Each structure stands twice: as C-alpha cells, then as structure tokens.
C-alpha cells in the first residue's frame, strides 16, 4: 500500500537504519532553517495541534509491519516538520512500543518546544532524543534557523539542560555549521560551555553535504569543521553530512533479500515518500530500502520524466529529492 506518514527506512550514522514517521504531513515547523533538506517551511508556527491524528500514523505503521518488511534498528519521529508540534506525540510513541516492544523510539527535534515543561514530559517516553542547536549567538541563530516569533536560543539551551536532568534515555546533540552563518569564534566559545554543562551522550558537528533551502548556504571548510569537532569533543564522523553513507553502499543489488526484490509498483511509493523528506543518492536508497540498485535507478528515471524529481550534484554525489504534490 502507499503510505502518507511512514517513510524509509533511511540510514543514519547516529542511530542506524531508521524507519521514519511524519507527524506533520506537510512542512509545518517552528523554524525555516537555511539548510533544511526538505525545503522551505510552508507554515512557520510554534502552535501545537493535532496536525496528523495518532490513529492514522499508527494504522499505517501496523500495515507496514504486517507487510513483512525487514525491520529497522529504530523508529524515528521526524518527517517534513517539527514532530513535537503534534500534541498526540505521546500516544504515537506508546503505540510504536506496543507494535514493536523491543525497538527504540527516537525523536528528531529542533528543541524549540522544549521550553514547555509538558513537551519535556512527553519526550521522556522516547529512548533517544536528537536535538539540534546551531548557535547560541542570537543574531546567528535568527540568521541560520529563522525561527518563529518569540524563540530564544538561550532559553532553549536552558530547557535542554533541564531535560538532561529528567531524562533517562540518550541525548544526541547535533550542531550544523554553515559558512558565514554560525561558524564564529563567539559561537564556538558559547557552545563549548553549553555542551560541557549539557553532557549529551553524543555530539555531532556536521556541515552541509545535501542541498538545503537556500543555495547561498554552504558548508564550512575542513579545517573549521575539524576545529569545532575537537573543541566540542564531537563523535567520529559517520553521519549524513560528514561523508558517504557506507552502510547504504554495502547493501544493494545481490545482497537484497529475494522477497523484497520483487517489490514491484510499491518501490515507486516507497522511494518517493523517502526522498520527499530527505535528499538521498541512489546507493543510499538502495541500501536503506533494501531494493536492488537497478530498480532504484529505474524508479528515479520514471520520477524524473514526470517532472517531480530534483537532481542536484554535491561534490561527487548526486542527490535526488521529490516535490510535494502542490509543487509539480
């Protein structure tokens, strides 16, 4: 069946092979980051609401389970917008754990809503929380993250530190650097002190490797990235913006299980749903979705003919992303 809210799996250097759940259904977010890989935010808001009912998401997830796909390592709440804006997030987390009792639940978040104690209480039900914090310099924060009104980076930092005291799971912090936006010495000094106090389980300092919202938003140089990693004691570079997704390249073609190779028309829906939310190479799609590389390339060619496919080259890698229905 086609899915509206279940997508992937995709590979992540931080959490492994991850099945995604989209809690917004459209680009609804409290930020409009210049580097966002899903494109410009359509609705910039900090308002929490039932953007997608928990029942709809969990019904799709149950159908996905019944279809017999190879299980991922983790199920991640993310998608086209900020997942914590959905007030039914706790019900979704509990539903996931009922369907997959032994699987971890991760939440990708820009952390803006974590200034709300209720959101922090809800996030305690997850196993891994992956917040981002790109700058503690207010002017840089506004320039790179372009948040909705009233969002303050200092208050977010305080909320994250408070959450650290309450949370028994793991916190993986991500800092994404873009040249000229947030790579200042002032920000590095503030982030060093913040990371020391937060003491997350993992810190990832990354830079752009996939196309973002603004063409002028580019990566920092290798020297700058290395200096930040050293100062913040970042994790080894294995994540999506640090280099090739080696796991995806190991699993394609002949290594794909026979029952999945015959995926047929479902491959189009699965690939389209995945690249709508995250630009990926053909090799990455092949490994993450457990589809033969040849089939992935066929589907990408079909989507390109339809006019809905963006094809962009970054370095030696060719990334594919798909337009939403109202952009075709």
Coordinates of C-alpha atoms in Angstrom, one line a residue:
X1 CA 0.0 0.0 0.0
X2 CA 1.0 3.6 -0.4
X3 CA 2.0 5.5 2.8
X4 CA 1.4 9.1 3.7
X5 CA 3.2 9.2 7.0
X6 CA 5.5 6.1 7.2
X7 CA 8.7 6.5 5.1
X8 CA 12.1 4.9 4.6
X9 CA 13.9 3.3 6.2
X10 CA 16.9 5.6 5.8
X11 CA 20.4 5.3 7.1
X12 CA 21.8 7.5 9.8
X13 CA 25.3 7.3 11.2
X14 CA 23.9 8.3 14.6
X15 CA 21.1 5.8 15.0
X16 CA 21.5 3.2 12.2
X17 CA 18.8 2.0 9.8
X18 CA 15.7 4.1 10.8
X19 CA 12.1 3.9 9.8
X20 CA 10.6 7.4 9.8
X21 CA 7.2 8.7 10.9
X22 CA 6.0 12.1 9.7
X23 CA 3.9 13.7 12.4
X24 CA 3.1 16.8 10.4
X25 CA 2.1 15.7 6.9
X26 CA 3.3 19.0 5.4
X27 CA 6.2 21.5 6.0
X28 CA 5.0 22.8 9.4
X29 CA 7.8 23.9 11.6
X30 CA 8.9 26.5 14.3
X31 CA 11.9 27.2 12.1
X32 CA 12.7 27.8 8.5
X33 CA 16.4 26.8 8.5
X34 CA 18.5 27.9 5.6
X35 CA 20.0 24.4 5.3
X36 CA 16.7 22.4 5.7
X37 CA 16.8 19.4 3.3
X38 CA 13.0 19.2 3.0
X39 CA 12.8 22.7 1.6
X40 CA 11.2 26.0 2.8
X41 CA 8.8 25.8 5.7
X42 CA 5.2 26.4 4.5
X43 CA 3.7 27.2 7.9
X44 CA 6.1 28.8 10.4
X45 CA 4.5 28.3 13.8
X46 CA 5.1 27.3 17.4
X47 CA 1.5 26.3 17.9
X48 CA 0.9 22.7 19.0
X49 CA -2.1 20.9 17.5
X50 CA -3.2 17.5 16.0
X51 CA -1.6 18.0 12.7
X52 CA -1.9 14.3 11.9
X53 CA -4.0 12.1 14.2
X54 CA -2.1 9.4 16.0
X55 CA -4.5 6.8 14.8
X56 CA -3.7 7.5 11.2
X57 CA 0.0 7.2 11.7
X58 CA -0.3 4.0 13.9
X59 CA -2.7 2.4 11.4
X60 CA -0.1 2.9 8.6
X61 CA 2.7 1.6 10.9
X62 CA 0.7 -1.6 11.7
X63 CA 0.1 -2.2 8.0
X64 CA 3.8 -1.7 7.3
X65 CA 4.6 -4.3 10.0
X66 CA 2.1 -6.8 8.5
X67 CA 3.6 -6.5 5.1
X68 CA 6.7 -8.2 6.4
X69 CA 9.4 -5.7 5.7
X70 CA 12.9 -6.1 7.1
X71 CA 12.8 -4.4 10.5
X72 CA 14.9 -1.3 11.1
X73 CA 17.1 -0.7 14.1
X74 CA 15.0 2.3 15.3
X75 CA 11.7 4.1 14.6
X76 CA 12.2 7.9 14.3
X77 CA 9.7 10.7 14.7
X78 CA 10.6 13.3 12.2
X79 CA 9.4 14.0 8.6
X80 CA 8.5 17.2 7.0
X81 CA 8.4 19.4 10.1
X82 CA 8.9 19.6 13.8
X83 CA 7.4 16.5 15.3
X84 CA 6.9 17.8 18.8
X85 CA 4.3 20.3 17.5
X86 CA 1.9 17.3 17.3
X87 CA 0.1 17.1 20.6
X88 CA -0.6 13.4 20.0
X89 CA 3.1 12.6 20.0
X90 CA 2.9 10.7 23.4
X91 CA 0.1 8.5 22.0
X92 CA 2.2 7.8 18.9
X93 CA 5.3 6.8 21.0
X94 CA 3.2 4.5 23.1
X95 CA 1.6 2.9 20.0
X96 CA 5.0 2.3 18.5
X97 CA 6.2 0.5 21.6
X98 CA 3.1 -1.7 21.6
X99 CA 3.7 -2.7 17.9
X100 CA 7.5 -3.0 18.3
X101 CA 8.2 -3.7 22.0
X102 CA 11.9 -4.3 21.6
X103 CA 12.6 -1.4 19.3
X104 CA 13.9 2.0 20.3
X105 CA 12.0 5.2 19.6
X106 CA 13.9 8.3 18.6
X107 CA 12.7 11.9 18.2
X108 CA 14.4 14.4 15.9
X109 CA 13.7 17.9 17.2
X110 CA 14.9 21.5 16.8
X111 CA 14.3 21.8 20.6
X112 CA 12.3 25.0 20.3
X113 CA 9.2 23.5 22.1
X114 CA 11.3 22.0 24.9
X115 CA 11.0 25.3 26.8
X116 CA 7.5 23.9 27.6
X117 CA 7.6 21.5 30.6
X118 CA 4.8 19.5 29.1
X119 CA 6.8 18.8 25.9
X120 CA 9.8 17.7 28.1
X121 CA 7.5 15.3 30.0
X122 CA 6.2 13.8 26.7
X123 CA 9.7 13.3 25.3
X124 CA 10.7 11.3 28.4
X125 CA 8.8 8.4 26.8
X126 CA 11.3 8.2 23.9
X127 CA 14.5 6.2 24.1
X128 CA 16.7 8.7 22.2
X129 CA 16.2 12.4 21.7
X130 CA 18.2 14.1 19.0
X131 CA 18.0 17.9 19.4
X132 CA 19.8 20.4 17.3
X133 CA 21.5 23.6 18.4
X134 CA 23.3 25.6 15.8
X135 CA 24.1 28.9 17.6
X136 CA 23.8 30.5 21.0
X137 CA 24.6 33.9 19.4
X138 CA 21.1 35.4 19.0
X139 CA 21.9 37.1 15.7
X140 CA 23.4 34.0 14.2
X141 CA 20.5 31.9 15.5
X142 CA 18.0 34.1 13.7
X143 CA 20.0 34.1 10.5
X144 CA 20.6 30.4 10.2
X145 CA 17.4 29.0 11.8
X146 CA 14.9 31.8 11.0
X147 CA 12.6 30.8 13.9
X148 CA 9.0 31.9 14.6
X149 CA 8.5 34.9 16.8
X150 CA 9.5 34.5 20.5
X151 CA 12.1 31.7 20.1
X152 CA 15.3 32.4 22.0
X153 CA 18.4 30.2 21.8
X154 CA 19.4 30.9 25.5
X155 CA 16.0 29.7 26.7
X156 CA 16.2 26.6 24.5
X157 CA 19.7 25.8 25.9
X158 CA 18.3 26.1 29.5
X159 CA 15.4 23.8 28.6
X160 CA 17.8 21.2 27.2
X161 CA 19.9 21.2 30.3
X162 CA 16.8 20.8 32.4
X163 CA 15.7 17.9 30.2
X164 CA 19.0 16.2 30.7
X165 CA 18.3 16.1 34.5
X166 CA 14.9 14.5 33.9
X167 CA 15.6 12.1 31.0
X168 CA 16.8 8.5 31.5
X169 CA 17.4 7.9 27.7
X170 CA 20.1 9.1 25.4
X171 CA 20.6 12.6 24.0
X172 CA 22.5 13.0 20.7
X173 CA 23.1 16.7 20.1
X174 CA 23.7 17.9 16.5
X175 CA 25.4 21.2 15.6
X176 CA 25.2 22.0 11.9
X177 CA 27.7 24.6 10.6
X178 CA 27.2 26.8 7.5
X179 CA 29.9 29.1 6.4
X180 CA 29.3 32.8 7.4
X181 CA 26.2 31.9 9.4
X182 CA 27.2 30.3 12.6
X183 CA 30.9 29.4 12.5
X184 CA 32.1 32.3 14.6
X185 CA 34.6 32.1 17.5
X186 CA 32.0 33.6 19.7
X187 CA 29.5 30.8 19.0
X188 CA 32.2 28.2 19.4
X189 CA 33.0 29.5 22.9
X190 CA 29.4 29.6 24.0
X191 CA 28.7 26.1 22.5
X192 CA 31.7 24.7 24.3
X193 CA 30.4 25.8 27.7
X194 CA 26.9 24.7 26.8
X195 CA 28.0 21.2 25.8
X196 CA 30.1 20.8 28.9
X197 CA 27.0 21.5 31.0
X198 CA 24.6 19.5 28.9
X199 CA 26.9 16.5 28.8
X200 CA 25.0 14.7 26.0
X201 CA 25.7 11.1 25.2
X202 CA 26.9 12.1 21.7
X203 CA 27.8 15.3 19.9
X204 CA 27.8 15.5 16.1
X205 CA 29.3 18.5 14.5
X206 CA 28.4 18.4 10.8
X207 CA 28.2 20.7 7.8
X208 CA 26.1 20.7 4.6
X209 CA 26.5 18.0 2.1
X210 CA 22.9 17.8 0.8
X211 CA 21.0 20.6 -0.9
X212 CA 19.3 23.0 1.5
X213 CA 16.7 25.7 1.3
X214 CA 19.0 28.5 0.2
X215 CA 21.6 28.0 -2.5
X216 CA 23.9 30.5 -0.8
X217 CA 24.0 28.4 2.4
X218 CA 27.2 26.3 2.0
X219 CA 29.5 24.1 4.1
X220 CA 32.4 25.2 6.2
X221 CA 35.9 24.2 5.2
X222 CA 37.5 21.1 6.5
X223 CA 39.8 23.0 8.9
X224 CA 36.9 24.8 10.5
X225 CA 34.9 21.6 10.8
X226 CA 37.8 19.8 12.4
X227 CA 38.4 22.6 14.9
X228 CA 34.8 22.6 16.0
X229 CA 34.8 18.8 16.4
X230 CA 37.9 18.9 18.5
X231 CA 36.7 21.7 20.8
X232 CA 33.3 20.2 21.3
X233 CA 34.6 16.7 21.6
X234 CA 32.3 15.5 18.8
X235 CA 31.7 11.9 17.8
X236 CA 33.7 10.3 15.0
X237 CA 32.5 11.5 11.6
X238 CA 30.0 8.9 10.4
X239 CA 26.8 10.9 10.0
X240 CA 24.9 12.1 6.9
X241 CA 26.7 15.4 6.4
X242 CA 30.2 14.2 7.1
X243 CA 30.8 11.8 4.2
X244 CA 29.5 8.8 2.3
X245 CA 26.8 6.6 3.8
X246 CA 28.8 3.5 3.9
X247 CA 26.1 1.3 5.2
X248 CA 23.9 2.0 2.2
X249 CA 26.7 1.2 -0.2
X250 CA 27.3 -2.2 1.4
X251 CA 23.7 -3.3 0.8
X252 CA 22.5 -3.2 -2.7
X253 CA 21.8 -5.5 -5.7
X254 CA 22.7 -9.1 -5.0
X255 CA 22.6 -8.6 -1.2
X256 CA 18.9 -7.7 -1.2
X257 CA 16.6 -10.4 0.1
X258 CA 14.6 -12.2 -2.7
X259 CA 11.2 -11.4 -1.2
X260 CA 11.9 -7.7 -1.3
X261 CA 13.5 -7.6 -4.8
X262 CA 10.0 -8.3 -6.2
X263 CA 8.7 -5.2 -4.6
X264 CA 7.2 -4.1 -8.0
X265 CA 5.0 -1.0 -8.0
X266 CA 5.4 -0.4 -4.3
X267 CA 9.0 0.7 -4.9
X268 CA 7.8 3.9 -6.5
X269 CA 5.7 4.8 -3.5
X270 CA 8.5 3.9 -1.1
X271 CA 11.2 5.8 -2.9
X272 CA 9.0 8.9 -3.5
X273 CA 8.0 9.0 0.2
X274 CA 11.6 8.8 1.3
X275 CA 13.1 11.4 -0.9
X276 CA 10.2 13.8 -0.3
X277 CA 11.6 14.1 3.2
X278 CA 15.3 13.6 2.7
X279 CA 17.5 14.0 -0.4
X280 CA 19.5 10.8 -1.0
X281 CA 21.7 9.2 -3.5
X282 CA 20.6 6.1 -5.5
X283 CA 23.0 4.0 -3.5
X284 CA 21.7 5.2 -0.2
X285 CA 18.1 4.5 -1.2
X286 CA 19.1 1.0 -2.4
X287 CA 20.7 0.1 0.9
X288 CA 18.1 1.7 3.2
X289 CA 15.0 0.5 1.5
X290 CA 16.6 -3.0 0.7
X291 CA 15.9 -2.6 -3.0
X292 CA 18.2 -3.6 -5.9
X293 CA 20.2 -0.6 -7.2
X294 CA 18.9 -1.2 -10.7
X295 CA 15.3 -1.0 -9.5
X296 CA 16.0 2.3 -7.7
X297 CA 17.6 3.8 -10.8
X298 CA 14.6 2.7 -12.9
X299 CA 12.2 4.4 -10.4
X300 CA 14.3 7.6 -10.3
X301 CA 14.2 7.7 -14.1
X302 CA 10.4 7.4 -14.1
X303 CA 10.1 10.2 -11.5
X304 CA 12.4 12.4 -13.5
X305 CA 10.2 12.0 -16.6
X306 CA 7.2 13.1 -14.5
X307 CA 8.9 16.4 -13.7
X308 CA 8.7 15.8 -9.9
X309 CA 12.3 15.0 -9.3
X310 CA 15.0 17.4 -8.3
X311 CA 18.5 16.2 -9.2
X312 CA 21.4 18.0 -7.6
X313 CA 25.1 17.2 -7.5
X314 CA 27.1 17.9 -4.4
X315 CA 30.8 17.1 -4.9
X316 CA 30.9 13.6 -6.4
X317 CA 27.5 12.6 -5.1
X318 CA 24.2 13.0 -7.0
X319 CA 21.2 13.6 -4.7
X320 CA 17.5 13.2 -5.5
X321 CA 14.6 14.8 -3.9
X322 CA 10.9 14.9 -4.8
X323 CA 8.5 17.8 -5.0
X324 CA 5.3 17.7 -3.0
X325 CA 2.0 17.3 -4.9
X326 CA 1.3 21.0 -5.0
X327 CA 4.8 21.8 -6.4
X328 CA 4.6 19.6 -9.5

